[in-house]
């Protein structure tokens, strides 16, 4: 599974403060924990910070790039912010992998962001929602996912750079929707050939829930069994990553050994 680190997000007060104060040390410390846990892609979200969003993204991307040349995912729900931030980051970091996070299946978003992904050589995450919001049933999620996928392929984005995100909602707020997202992954994986990648914002599921780590790791295993390829998650949560590795071993994605957790970390060059 491709691990997108969720922690460099301005929703967290320490990251918000670090962006405002241009304090790289805070970012570098959090990043080191995520890399030690196995993060493959660093999701960057400036949250509700003050100032110019593109400048904040650029500062954050450069601060991260000082430590690692791993790909970056530029995370904003606002298409106009991405339209400004992507060219700025691409110009500063011409050789770094970039993912646009995210685009909906609404025409207005796709018309802005699909050409941007092509022009600036970015992957892109498509949410299974449109102008009417997050669907209340599986069928509409699948329909939105399929129409985003077709539009992205038509725009010229390679399938391996297209991620579909079935949108995870918190269990306390929308208790029936978690299984919809799992089912949407299963159905979209079955109908698309070649399939895109499937990703979730895992911690959404447990927002404001006391047993958040248990919810996250249990839900991750359910999504993996349905065909999940990537998750935006806390790579520093050791139990979460152990559950992921174990699920992948049970799904036949790794050669089993008695020491498979250690083997996974050694193969990634991580301390065991
Ligand atoms: N899909 C895509 N991108 C996304 C999301 C998604 N980006 C943002 C978000 N969702 C994924 N990132 C997070 C990061 C943190 C949390 C949830 C999702 C989180 N944090 C804890 C909380 O709010 O309870 C802790 C907060 C704190 O300690 O201050 O849940 O779905 N494509």
PDB file of C-alpha atoms and ligand atoms in Angstrom:
ATOM      1  CA  UNK A   1       0.000   0.000   0.000  1.00  0.00           C
ATOM      2  CA  UNK A   2       1.139   3.523  -0.740  1.00  0.00           C
ATOM      3  CA  UNK A   3       1.281   5.445   2.525  1.00  0.00           C
ATOM      4  CA  UNK A   4       0.427   9.143   2.240  1.00  0.00           C
ATOM      5  CA  UNK A   5       1.428  10.861   5.462  1.00  0.00           C
ATOM      6  CA  UNK A   6      -1.479  12.911   6.866  1.00  0.00           C
ATOM      7  CA  UNK A   7       0.395  14.764   9.586  1.00  0.00           C
ATOM      8  CA  UNK A   8       1.750  17.848   7.757  1.00  0.00           C
ATOM      9  CA  UNK A   9      -1.708  19.411   7.885  1.00  0.00           C
ATOM     10  CA  UNK A  10      -2.567  22.920   9.093  1.00  0.00           C
ATOM     11  CA  UNK A  11      -5.594  21.446  10.799  1.00  0.00           C
ATOM     12  CA  UNK A  12      -3.081  20.540  13.534  1.00  0.00           C
ATOM     13  CA  UNK A  13      -2.203  23.545  15.659  1.00  0.00           C
ATOM     14  CA  UNK A  14       1.557  22.831  15.681  1.00  0.00           C
ATOM     15  CA  UNK A  15       1.702  22.732  11.871  1.00  0.00           C
ATOM     16  CA  UNK A  16      -0.496  25.828  11.560  1.00  0.00           C
ATOM     17  CA  UNK A  17       1.848  27.695  13.913  1.00  0.00           C
ATOM     18  CA  UNK A  18       4.938  26.431  12.067  1.00  0.00           C
ATOM     19  CA  UNK A  19       3.601  27.721   8.736  1.00  0.00           C
ATOM     20  CA  UNK A  20       2.716  31.123  10.245  1.00  0.00           C
ATOM     21  CA  UNK A  21       6.156  31.444  11.926  1.00  0.00           C
ATOM     22  CA  UNK A  22       8.094  29.831   9.052  1.00  0.00           C
ATOM     23  CA  UNK A  23       9.451  27.376  11.607  1.00  0.00           C
ATOM     24  CA  UNK A  24      11.002  24.491   9.676  1.00  0.00           C
ATOM     25  CA  UNK A  25      12.122  22.561  12.758  1.00  0.00           C
ATOM     26  CA  UNK A  26       8.554  21.621  13.687  1.00  0.00           C
ATOM     27  CA  UNK A  27       7.895  20.366  10.145  1.00  0.00           C
ATOM     28  CA  UNK A  28      11.192  18.465  10.030  1.00  0.00           C
ATOM     29  CA  UNK A  29      10.511  16.711  13.342  1.00  0.00           C
ATOM     30  CA  UNK A  30       7.011  15.579  12.292  1.00  0.00           C
ATOM     31  CA  UNK A  31       8.315  14.541   8.887  1.00  0.00           C
ATOM     32  CA  UNK A  32      11.092  12.430  10.425  1.00  0.00           C
ATOM     33  CA  UNK A  33       8.458  10.474  12.409  1.00  0.00           C
ATOM     34  CA  UNK A  34       6.362   9.903   9.294  1.00  0.00           C
ATOM     35  CA  UNK A  35       9.362   8.787   7.225  1.00  0.00           C
ATOM     36  CA  UNK A  36      10.537   6.447   9.996  1.00  0.00           C
ATOM     37  CA  UNK A  37       7.074   4.858   9.936  1.00  0.00           C
ATOM     38  CA  UNK A  38       7.217   4.221   6.185  1.00  0.00           C
ATOM     39  CA  UNK A  39       5.520   7.231   4.524  1.00  0.00           C
ATOM     40  CA  UNK A  40       5.834   7.079   0.716  1.00  0.00           C
ATOM     41  CA  UNK A  41       4.113  10.367  -0.203  1.00  0.00           C
ATOM     42  CA  UNK A  42       3.837  13.476   1.962  1.00  0.00           C
ATOM     43  CA  UNK A  43       0.382  15.040   1.916  1.00  0.00           C
ATOM     44  CA  UNK A  44       0.631  18.805   2.501  1.00  0.00           C
ATOM     45  CA  UNK A  45      -2.383  20.757   3.684  1.00  0.00           C
ATOM     46  CA  UNK A  46      -2.013  24.369   4.825  1.00  0.00           C
ATOM     47  CA  UNK A  47      -5.308  24.304   6.760  1.00  0.00           C
ATOM     48  CA  UNK A  48      -6.863  27.623   7.790  1.00  0.00           C
ATOM     49  CA  UNK A  49      -3.563  29.557   7.707  1.00  0.00           C
ATOM     50  CA  UNK A  50      -3.366  33.289   7.041  1.00  0.00           C
ATOM     51  CA  UNK A  51      -1.573  34.818   4.071  1.00  0.00           C
ATOM     52  CA  UNK A  52      -1.185  33.795   0.452  1.00  0.00           C
ATOM     53  CA  UNK A  53      -2.080  30.083   0.086  1.00  0.00           C
ATOM     54  CA  UNK A  54       0.331  29.473  -2.826  1.00  0.00           C
ATOM     55  CA  UNK A  55       3.212  31.022  -0.840  1.00  0.00           C
ATOM     56  CA  UNK A  56       2.329  28.891   2.186  1.00  0.00           C
ATOM     57  CA  UNK A  57       2.242  25.743   0.039  1.00  0.00           C
ATOM     58  CA  UNK A  58       5.556  26.653  -1.552  1.00  0.00           C
ATOM     59  CA  UNK A  59       7.218  27.247   1.815  1.00  0.00           C
ATOM     60  CA  UNK A  60       5.877  23.944   3.166  1.00  0.00           C
ATOM     61  CA  UNK A  61       6.901  21.988   0.055  1.00  0.00           C
ATOM     62  CA  UNK A  62      10.427  23.420   0.175  1.00  0.00           C
ATOM     63  CA  UNK A  63      10.748  22.757   3.916  1.00  0.00           C
ATOM     64  CA  UNK A  64       9.766  19.118   3.322  1.00  0.00           C
ATOM     65  CA  UNK A  65      11.985  18.763   0.257  1.00  0.00           C
ATOM     66  CA  UNK A  66      15.041  19.786   2.314  1.00  0.00           C
ATOM     67  CA  UNK A  67      14.641  16.476   4.155  1.00  0.00           C
ATOM     68  CA  UNK A  68      13.243  14.082   1.548  1.00  0.00           C
ATOM     69  CA  UNK A  69      12.715  13.843  -2.183  1.00  0.00           C
ATOM     70  CA  UNK A  70       9.573  11.742  -1.753  1.00  0.00           C
ATOM     71  CA  UNK A  71       6.541  12.813  -3.814  1.00  0.00           C
ATOM     72  CA  UNK A  72       4.248  15.481  -2.374  1.00  0.00           C
ATOM     73  CA  UNK A  73       0.474  15.623  -2.469  1.00  0.00           C
ATOM     74  CA  UNK A  74      -0.923  19.164  -2.477  1.00  0.00           C
ATOM     75  CA  UNK A  75      -4.122  18.978  -0.463  1.00  0.00           C
ATOM     76  CA  UNK A  76      -6.838  21.626  -0.736  1.00  0.00           C
ATOM     77  CA  UNK A  77     -10.584  21.492  -1.294  1.00  0.00           C
ATOM     78  CA  UNK A  78     -10.330  24.801  -3.160  1.00  0.00           C
ATOM     79  CA  UNK A  79      -9.611  24.397  -6.873  1.00  0.00           C
ATOM     80  CA  UNK A  80      -8.413  28.006  -7.152  1.00  0.00           C
ATOM     81  CA  UNK A  81      -5.786  27.436  -4.460  1.00  0.00           C
ATOM     82  CA  UNK A  82      -4.476  24.386  -6.331  1.00  0.00           C
ATOM     83  CA  UNK A  83      -4.436  26.323  -9.607  1.00  0.00           C
ATOM     84  CA  UNK A  84      -2.000  28.761  -7.959  1.00  0.00           C
ATOM     85  CA  UNK A  85      -0.019  26.373  -5.788  1.00  0.00           C
ATOM     86  CA  UNK A  86       0.733  23.620  -8.328  1.00  0.00           C
ATOM     87  CA  UNK A  87       2.682  25.810 -10.830  1.00  0.00           C
ATOM     88  CA  UNK A  88       4.594  27.484  -7.966  1.00  0.00           C
ATOM     89  CA  UNK A  89       5.655  24.159  -6.422  1.00  0.00           C
ATOM     90  CA  UNK A  90       6.398  22.563  -9.805  1.00  0.00           C
ATOM     91  CA  UNK A  91       8.674  25.492 -10.746  1.00  0.00           C
ATOM     92  CA  UNK A  92      10.603  25.251  -7.465  1.00  0.00           C
ATOM     93  CA  UNK A  93      10.790  21.427  -7.494  1.00  0.00           C
ATOM     94  CA  UNK A  94      10.925  20.382 -11.160  1.00  0.00           C
ATOM     95  CA  UNK A  95      11.830  16.737 -10.458  1.00  0.00           C
ATOM     96  CA  UNK A  96       9.558  15.959  -7.504  1.00  0.00           C
ATOM     97  CA  UNK A  97       6.497  13.763  -7.915  1.00  0.00           C
ATOM     98  CA  UNK A  98       3.320  15.771  -7.299  1.00  0.00           C
ATOM     99  CA  UNK A  99      -0.259  14.683  -6.707  1.00  0.00           C
ATOM    100  CA  UNK A 100      -3.208  17.084  -6.866  1.00  0.00           C
ATOM    101  CA  UNK A 101      -5.468  16.382  -3.862  1.00  0.00           C
ATOM    102  CA  UNK A 102      -8.253  16.667  -4.815  1.00  0.00           C
ATOM    103  CA  UNK A 103     -10.815  17.128  -7.577  1.00  0.00           C
ATOM    104  CA  UNK A 104     -14.518  16.264  -7.583  1.00  0.00           C
ATOM    105  CA  UNK A 105     -16.456  14.822 -10.508  1.00  0.00           C
ATOM    106  CA  UNK A 106     -18.235  18.189 -10.944  1.00  0.00           C
ATOM    107  CA  UNK A 107     -17.506  19.640 -14.394  1.00  0.00           C
ATOM    108  CA  UNK A 108     -16.358  22.957 -12.923  1.00  0.00           C
ATOM    109  CA  UNK A 109     -13.587  21.221 -10.899  1.00  0.00           C
ATOM    110  CA  UNK A 110     -12.513  18.826 -13.637  1.00  0.00           C
ATOM    111  CA  UNK A 111     -12.262  21.627 -16.213  1.00  0.00           C
ATOM    112  CA  UNK A 112      -9.784  23.439 -13.961  1.00  0.00           C
ATOM    113  CA  UNK A 113      -7.788  20.601 -12.449  1.00  0.00           C
ATOM    114  CA  UNK A 114      -7.452  17.908 -15.121  1.00  0.00           C
ATOM    115  CA  UNK A 115      -5.548  20.212 -17.552  1.00  0.00           C
ATOM    116  CA  UNK A 116      -3.457  21.395 -14.593  1.00  0.00           C
ATOM    117  CA  UNK A 117      -2.438  17.793 -13.808  1.00  0.00           C
ATOM    118  CA  UNK A 118      -1.452  17.224 -17.441  1.00  0.00           C
ATOM    119  CA  UNK A 119       0.476  20.484 -17.829  1.00  0.00           C
ATOM    120  CA  UNK A 120       2.426  20.117 -14.582  1.00  0.00           C
ATOM    121  CA  UNK A 121       2.897  16.312 -14.670  1.00  0.00           C
ATOM    122  CA  UNK A 122       0.903  15.525 -11.544  1.00  0.00           C
ATOM    123  CA  UNK A 123      -1.106  12.589 -10.333  1.00  0.00           C
ATOM    124  CA  UNK A 124      -4.627  13.480  -9.261  1.00  0.00           C
ATOM    125  CA  UNK A 125      -7.114  12.273  -6.657  1.00  0.00           C
ATOM    126  CA  UNK A 126     -10.761  12.239  -7.772  1.00  0.00           C
ATOM    127  CA  UNK A 127     -13.472  12.253  -5.120  1.00  0.00           C
ATOM    128  CA  UNK A 128     -16.636  10.255  -5.759  1.00  0.00           C
ATOM    129  CA  UNK A 129     -18.872  13.297  -5.406  1.00  0.00           C
ATOM    130  CA  UNK A 130     -20.187  16.003  -7.723  1.00  0.00           C
ATOM    131  CA  UNK A 131     -21.955  19.365  -7.482  1.00  0.00           C
ATOM    132  CA  UNK A 132     -24.697  17.682  -5.414  1.00  0.00           C
ATOM    133  CA  UNK A 133     -22.268  16.696  -2.623  1.00  0.00           C
ATOM    134  CA  UNK A 134     -21.363  13.297  -1.131  1.00  0.00           C
ATOM    135  CA  UNK A 135     -23.785  10.650  -2.468  1.00  0.00           C
ATOM    136  CA  UNK A 136     -26.057   8.845  -0.010  1.00  0.00           C
ATOM    137  CA  UNK A 137     -25.809   5.544  -1.897  1.00  0.00           C
ATOM    138  CA  UNK A 138     -23.196   3.269  -3.472  1.00  0.00           C
ATOM    139  CA  UNK A 139     -24.549   3.601  -7.040  1.00  0.00           C
ATOM    140  CA  UNK A 140     -24.009   7.362  -7.176  1.00  0.00           C
ATOM    141  CA  UNK A 141     -20.510   7.023  -5.717  1.00  0.00           C
ATOM    142  CA  UNK A 142     -19.641   4.511  -8.424  1.00  0.00           C
ATOM    143  CA  UNK A 143     -21.170   6.771 -11.082  1.00  0.00           C
ATOM    144  CA  UNK A 144     -19.118   9.783  -9.906  1.00  0.00           C
ATOM    145  CA  UNK A 145     -15.944   7.680  -9.685  1.00  0.00           C
ATOM    146  CA  UNK A 146     -16.462   6.266 -13.187  1.00  0.00           C
ATOM    147  CA  UNK A 147     -17.141   9.670 -14.729  1.00  0.00           C
ATOM    148  CA  UNK A 148     -14.057  11.179 -13.072  1.00  0.00           C
ATOM    149  CA  UNK A 149     -11.954   8.232 -14.270  1.00  0.00           C
ATOM    150  CA  UNK A 150     -13.158   8.555 -17.850  1.00  0.00           C
ATOM    151  CA  UNK A 151     -12.604  12.315 -17.903  1.00  0.00           C
ATOM    152  CA  UNK A 152      -9.087  11.941 -16.453  1.00  0.00           C
ATOM    153  CA  UNK A 153      -8.100   9.269 -19.003  1.00  0.00           C
ATOM    154  CA  UNK A 154      -9.553  11.398 -21.800  1.00  0.00           C
ATOM    155  CA  UNK A 155      -7.525  14.399 -20.572  1.00  0.00           C
ATOM    156  CA  UNK A 156      -4.377  12.287 -21.008  1.00  0.00           C
ATOM    157  CA  UNK A 157      -3.505  11.315 -17.429  1.00  0.00           C
ATOM    158  CA  UNK A 158      -1.909   7.841 -17.186  1.00  0.00           C
ATOM    159  CA  UNK A 159      -4.126   5.411 -15.230  1.00  0.00           C
ATOM    160  CA  UNK A 160      -1.405   4.798 -12.649  1.00  0.00           C
ATOM    161  CA  UNK A 161      -1.481   8.519 -11.792  1.00  0.00           C
ATOM    162  CA  UNK A 162      -5.240   8.539 -11.196  1.00  0.00           C
ATOM    163  CA  UNK A 163      -6.505   7.899  -7.684  1.00  0.00           C
ATOM    164  CA  UNK A 164     -10.188   7.481  -6.788  1.00  0.00           C
ATOM    165  CA  UNK A 165     -11.270   8.412  -3.269  1.00  0.00           C
ATOM    166  CA  UNK A 166     -14.701   7.138  -2.165  1.00  0.00           C
ATOM    167  CA  UNK A 167     -14.838   9.808   0.606  1.00  0.00           C
ATOM    168  CA  UNK A 168     -14.786   8.576   4.151  1.00  0.00           C
ATOM    169  CA  UNK A 169     -17.133  10.251   6.637  1.00  0.00           C
ATOM    170  CA  UNK A 170     -16.873  10.055  10.448  1.00  0.00           C
ATOM    171  CA  UNK A 171     -18.723   7.082  11.896  1.00  0.00           C
ATOM    172  CA  UNK A 172     -20.376   9.152  14.624  1.00  0.00           C
ATOM    173  CA  UNK A 173     -21.909  11.497  12.029  1.00  0.00           C
ATOM    174  CA  UNK A 174     -22.739   9.098   9.194  1.00  0.00           C
ATOM    175  CA  UNK A 175     -22.774   5.545  10.564  1.00  0.00           C
ATOM    176  CA  UNK A 176     -23.998   3.794   7.379  1.00  0.00           C
ATOM    177  CA  UNK A 177     -21.576   5.394   4.948  1.00  0.00           C
ATOM    178  CA  UNK A 178     -18.390   3.526   5.821  1.00  0.00           C
ATOM    179  CA  UNK A 179     -19.606   0.340   4.169  1.00  0.00           C
ATOM    180  CA  UNK A 180     -20.771   2.347   1.132  1.00  0.00           C
ATOM    181  CA  UNK A 181     -17.214   3.517   0.572  1.00  0.00           C
ATOM    182  CA  UNK A 182     -15.859  -0.045   0.880  1.00  0.00           C
ATOM    183  CA  UNK A 183     -18.468  -1.300  -1.577  1.00  0.00           C
ATOM    184  CA  UNK A 184     -17.706   1.562  -3.984  1.00  0.00           C
ATOM    185  CA  UNK A 185     -14.022   0.520  -4.037  1.00  0.00           C
ATOM    186  CA  UNK A 186     -14.997  -3.087  -4.722  1.00  0.00           C
ATOM    187  CA  UNK A 187     -17.361  -2.166  -7.575  1.00  0.00           C
ATOM    188  CA  UNK A 188     -15.111   0.445  -9.205  1.00  0.00           C
ATOM    189  CA  UNK A 189     -12.155  -1.980  -9.066  1.00  0.00           C
ATOM    190  CA  UNK A 190     -14.296  -4.653 -10.750  1.00  0.00           C
ATOM    191  CA  UNK A 191     -15.504  -2.473 -13.641  1.00  0.00           C
ATOM    192  CA  UNK A 192     -12.336  -0.565 -14.560  1.00  0.00           C
ATOM    193  CA  UNK A 193      -9.627  -2.088 -16.759  1.00  0.00           C
ATOM    194  CA  UNK A 194      -6.888  -1.113 -16.191  1.00  0.00           C
ATOM    195  CA  UNK A 195      -7.972  -0.020 -12.717  1.00  0.00           C
ATOM    196  CA  UNK A 196      -6.902   3.324 -11.246  1.00  0.00           C
ATOM    197  CA  UNK A 197      -5.572   3.463  -7.695  1.00  0.00           C
ATOM    198  CA  UNK A 198      -7.959   3.626  -4.756  1.00  0.00           C
ATOM    199  CA  UNK A 199      -7.199   5.893  -1.819  1.00  0.00           C
ATOM    200  CA  UNK A 200      -8.977   6.965   1.379  1.00  0.00           C
ATOM    201  CA  UNK A 201      -8.478   9.743   3.934  1.00  0.00           C
ATOM    202  CA  UNK A 202      -8.476   7.080   6.649  1.00  0.00           C
ATOM    203  CA  UNK A 203      -8.627   9.186   9.822  1.00  0.00           C
ATOM    204  CA  UNK A 204     -11.844  10.858   8.662  1.00  0.00           C
ATOM    205  CA  UNK A 205     -13.601   7.690   9.847  1.00  0.00           C
ATOM    206  CA  UNK A 206     -12.702   8.246  13.497  1.00  0.00           C
ATOM    207  CA  UNK A 207     -12.735  12.033  13.792  1.00  0.00           C
ATOM    208  CA  UNK A 208     -13.853  13.002  17.299  1.00  0.00           C
ATOM    209  CA  UNK A 209     -14.212   9.340  18.322  1.00  0.00           C
ATOM    210  CA  UNK A 210     -12.466   8.128  21.495  1.00  0.00           C
ATOM    211  CA  UNK A 211     -11.332   4.793  20.016  1.00  0.00           C
ATOM    212  CA  UNK A 212      -9.871   6.482  16.957  1.00  0.00           C
ATOM    213  CA  UNK A 213      -6.784   4.308  16.473  1.00  0.00           C
ATOM    214  CA  UNK A 214      -8.757   1.066  16.721  1.00  0.00           C
ATOM    215  CA  UNK A 215     -11.368   2.402  14.283  1.00  0.00           C
ATOM    216  CA  UNK A 216      -8.658   3.524  11.842  1.00  0.00           C
ATOM    217  CA  UNK A 217      -6.818   0.226  11.740  1.00  0.00           C
ATOM    218  CA  UNK A 218      -9.924  -1.936  11.571  1.00  0.00           C
ATOM    219  CA  UNK A 219     -11.358   0.160   8.752  1.00  0.00           C
ATOM    220  CA  UNK A 220      -8.039   0.131   6.887  1.00  0.00           C
ATOM    221  CA  UNK A 221      -8.092  -3.673   6.836  1.00  0.00           C
ATOM    222  CA  UNK A 222     -11.677  -3.682   5.496  1.00  0.00           C
ATOM    223  CA  UNK A 223     -10.726  -1.242   2.732  1.00  0.00           C
ATOM    224  CA  UNK A 224      -7.594  -3.227   1.840  1.00  0.00           C
ATOM    225  CA  UNK A 225      -9.660  -6.380   1.436  1.00  0.00           C
ATOM    226  CA  UNK A 226     -11.893  -4.481  -1.025  1.00  0.00           C
ATOM    227  CA  UNK A 227      -8.931  -3.370  -3.163  1.00  0.00           C
ATOM    228  CA  UNK A 228      -7.514  -0.237  -1.542  1.00  0.00           C
ATOM    229  CA  UNK A 229      -4.068   0.800  -2.884  1.00  0.00           C
ATOM    230  CA  UNK A 230      -3.225   3.907  -0.835  1.00  0.00           C
ATOM    231  CA  UNK A 231      -4.274   5.717   2.332  1.00  0.00           C
ATOM    232  CA  UNK A 232      -3.723   9.173   3.767  1.00  0.00           C
ATOM    233  CA  UNK A 233      -2.939   8.149   7.319  1.00  0.00           C
ATOM    234  CA  UNK A 234      -0.616   8.507  10.290  1.00  0.00           C
ATOM    235  CA  UNK A 235       2.504   6.582   9.268  1.00  0.00           C
ATOM    236  CA  UNK A 236       3.834   7.014  12.826  1.00  0.00           C
ATOM    237  CA  UNK A 237       0.997   4.848  14.200  1.00  0.00           C
ATOM    238  CA  UNK A 238       2.919   1.573  14.508  1.00  0.00           C
ATOM    239  CA  UNK A 239      -0.151  -0.571  15.212  1.00  0.00           C
ATOM    240  CA  UNK A 240      -1.856   0.844  12.121  1.00  0.00           C
ATOM    241  CA  UNK A 241       1.086   0.047   9.863  1.00  0.00           C
ATOM    242  CA  UNK A 242       1.449  -3.429  11.409  1.00  0.00           C
ATOM    243  CA  UNK A 243      -2.257  -4.091  10.668  1.00  0.00           C
ATOM    244  CA  UNK A 244      -1.712  -2.905   7.092  1.00  0.00           C
ATOM    245  CA  UNK A 245       1.318  -5.157   6.545  1.00  0.00           C
ATOM    246  CA  UNK A 246      -0.533  -8.104   8.079  1.00  0.00           C
ATOM    247  CA  UNK A 247      -3.622  -7.558   5.904  1.00  0.00           C
ATOM    248  CA  UNK A 248      -1.405  -7.399   2.823  1.00  0.00           C
ATOM    249  CA  UNK A 249       0.326 -10.642   3.846  1.00  0.00           C
ATOM    250  CA  UNK A 250      -3.075 -12.308   4.274  1.00  0.00           C
ATOM    251  CA  UNK A 251      -4.207 -10.956   0.894  1.00  0.00           C
ATOM    252  CA  UNK A 252      -1.200 -12.667  -0.681  1.00  0.00           C
ATOM    253  CA  UNK A 253       0.609  -9.428  -1.514  1.00  0.00           C
ATOM    254  CA  UNK A 254       3.847 -10.355   0.286  1.00  0.00           C
ATOM    255  CA  UNK A 255       5.767 -13.567   0.580  1.00  0.00           C
ATOM    256  CA  UNK A 256       4.937 -14.828   4.057  1.00  0.00           C
ATOM    257  CA  UNK A 257       7.752 -15.272   6.527  1.00  0.00           C
ATOM    258  CA  UNK A 258       7.538 -15.675  10.307  1.00  0.00           C
ATOM    259  CA  UNK A 259       9.176 -12.279  10.498  1.00  0.00           C
ATOM    260  CA  UNK A 260       7.096 -10.518   7.831  1.00  0.00           C
ATOM    261  CA  UNK A 261       6.763  -7.217   9.757  1.00  0.00           C
ATOM    262  CA  UNK A 262      10.524  -6.927   9.996  1.00  0.00           C
ATOM    263  CA  UNK A 263      10.966  -8.015   6.365  1.00  0.00           C
ATOM    264  CA  UNK A 264       8.611  -5.239   5.197  1.00  0.00           C
ATOM    265  CA  UNK A 265      10.552  -2.596   7.153  1.00  0.00           C
ATOM    266  CA  UNK A 266      13.939  -3.899   6.047  1.00  0.00           C
ATOM    267  CA  UNK A 267      12.887  -3.860   2.408  1.00  0.00           C
ATOM    268  CA  UNK A 268      11.950  -0.182   2.798  1.00  0.00           C
ATOM    269  CA  UNK A 269      15.256   0.596   4.486  1.00  0.00           C
ATOM    270  CA  UNK A 270      13.553   1.431   7.788  1.00  0.00           C
ATOM    271  CA  UNK A 271      14.755   0.704  11.314  1.00  0.00           C
ATOM    272  CA  UNK A 272      12.939  -2.353  12.653  1.00  0.00           C
TER     273      UNK A 272
HETATM  274  N1  LIG B   1      -9.499  12.546   1.095  1.00  0.00           N
HETATM  275  C1  LIG B   1      -8.506  13.242   0.484  1.00  0.00           C
HETATM  276  N2  LIG B   1      -7.737  14.128   1.135  1.00  0.00           N
HETATM  277  C2  LIG B   1      -7.971  14.372   2.436  1.00  0.00           C
HETATM  278  C3  LIG B   1      -8.984  13.687   3.121  1.00  0.00           C
HETATM  279  C4  LIG B   1      -9.766  12.756   2.412  1.00  0.00           C
HETATM  280  N3  LIG B   1      -7.199  15.275   3.108  1.00  0.00           N
HETATM  281  C5  LIG B   1      -7.523  15.687   4.437  1.00  0.00           C
HETATM  282  C6  LIG B   1      -8.123  14.533   5.221  1.00  0.00           C
HETATM  283  N4  LIG B   1      -9.162  13.930   4.472  1.00  0.00           N
HETATM  284  C7  LIG B   1      -7.047  13.506   5.520  1.00  0.00           C
HETATM  285  N5  LIG B   1      -6.179  13.971   6.583  1.00  0.00           N
HETATM  286  C8  LIG B   1      -6.582  13.925   7.907  1.00  0.00           C
HETATM  287  C9  LIG B   1      -5.712  14.392   8.870  1.00  0.00           C
HETATM  288  C10 LIG B   1      -6.059  14.283  10.200  1.00  0.00           C
HETATM  289  C11 LIG B   1      -7.283  13.779  10.577  1.00  0.00           C
HETATM  290  C12 LIG B   1      -8.151  13.337   9.614  1.00  0.00           C
HETATM  291  C13 LIG B   1      -7.803  13.398   8.273  1.00  0.00           C
HETATM  292  C14 LIG B   1      -7.722  13.647  11.997  1.00  0.00           C
HETATM  293  N6  LIG B   1      -7.072  14.194  12.987  1.00  0.00           N
HETATM  294  C15 LIG B   1      -7.492  14.000  14.367  1.00  0.00           C
HETATM  295  C16 LIG B   1      -8.916  14.503  14.601  1.00  0.00           C
HETATM  296  O1  LIG B   1      -9.349  15.458  13.943  1.00  0.00           O
HETATM  297  O2  LIG B   1      -9.596  13.916  15.461  1.00  0.00           O
HETATM  298  C17 LIG B   1      -6.597  14.672  15.324  1.00  0.00           C
HETATM  299  C18 LIG B   1      -6.656  16.180  15.264  1.00  0.00           C
HETATM  300  C19 LIG B   1      -5.753  16.791  16.315  1.00  0.00           C
HETATM  301  O3  LIG B   1      -5.095  16.073  17.082  1.00  0.00           O
HETATM  302  O4  LIG B   1      -5.737  18.035  16.367  1.00  0.00           O
HETATM  303  O5  LIG B   1      -8.712  13.025  12.271  1.00  0.00           O
HETATM  304  O6  LIG B   1     -10.687  12.110   2.931  1.00  0.00           O
HETATM  305  N7  LIG B   1      -8.287  12.975  -0.814  1.00  0.00           N
END
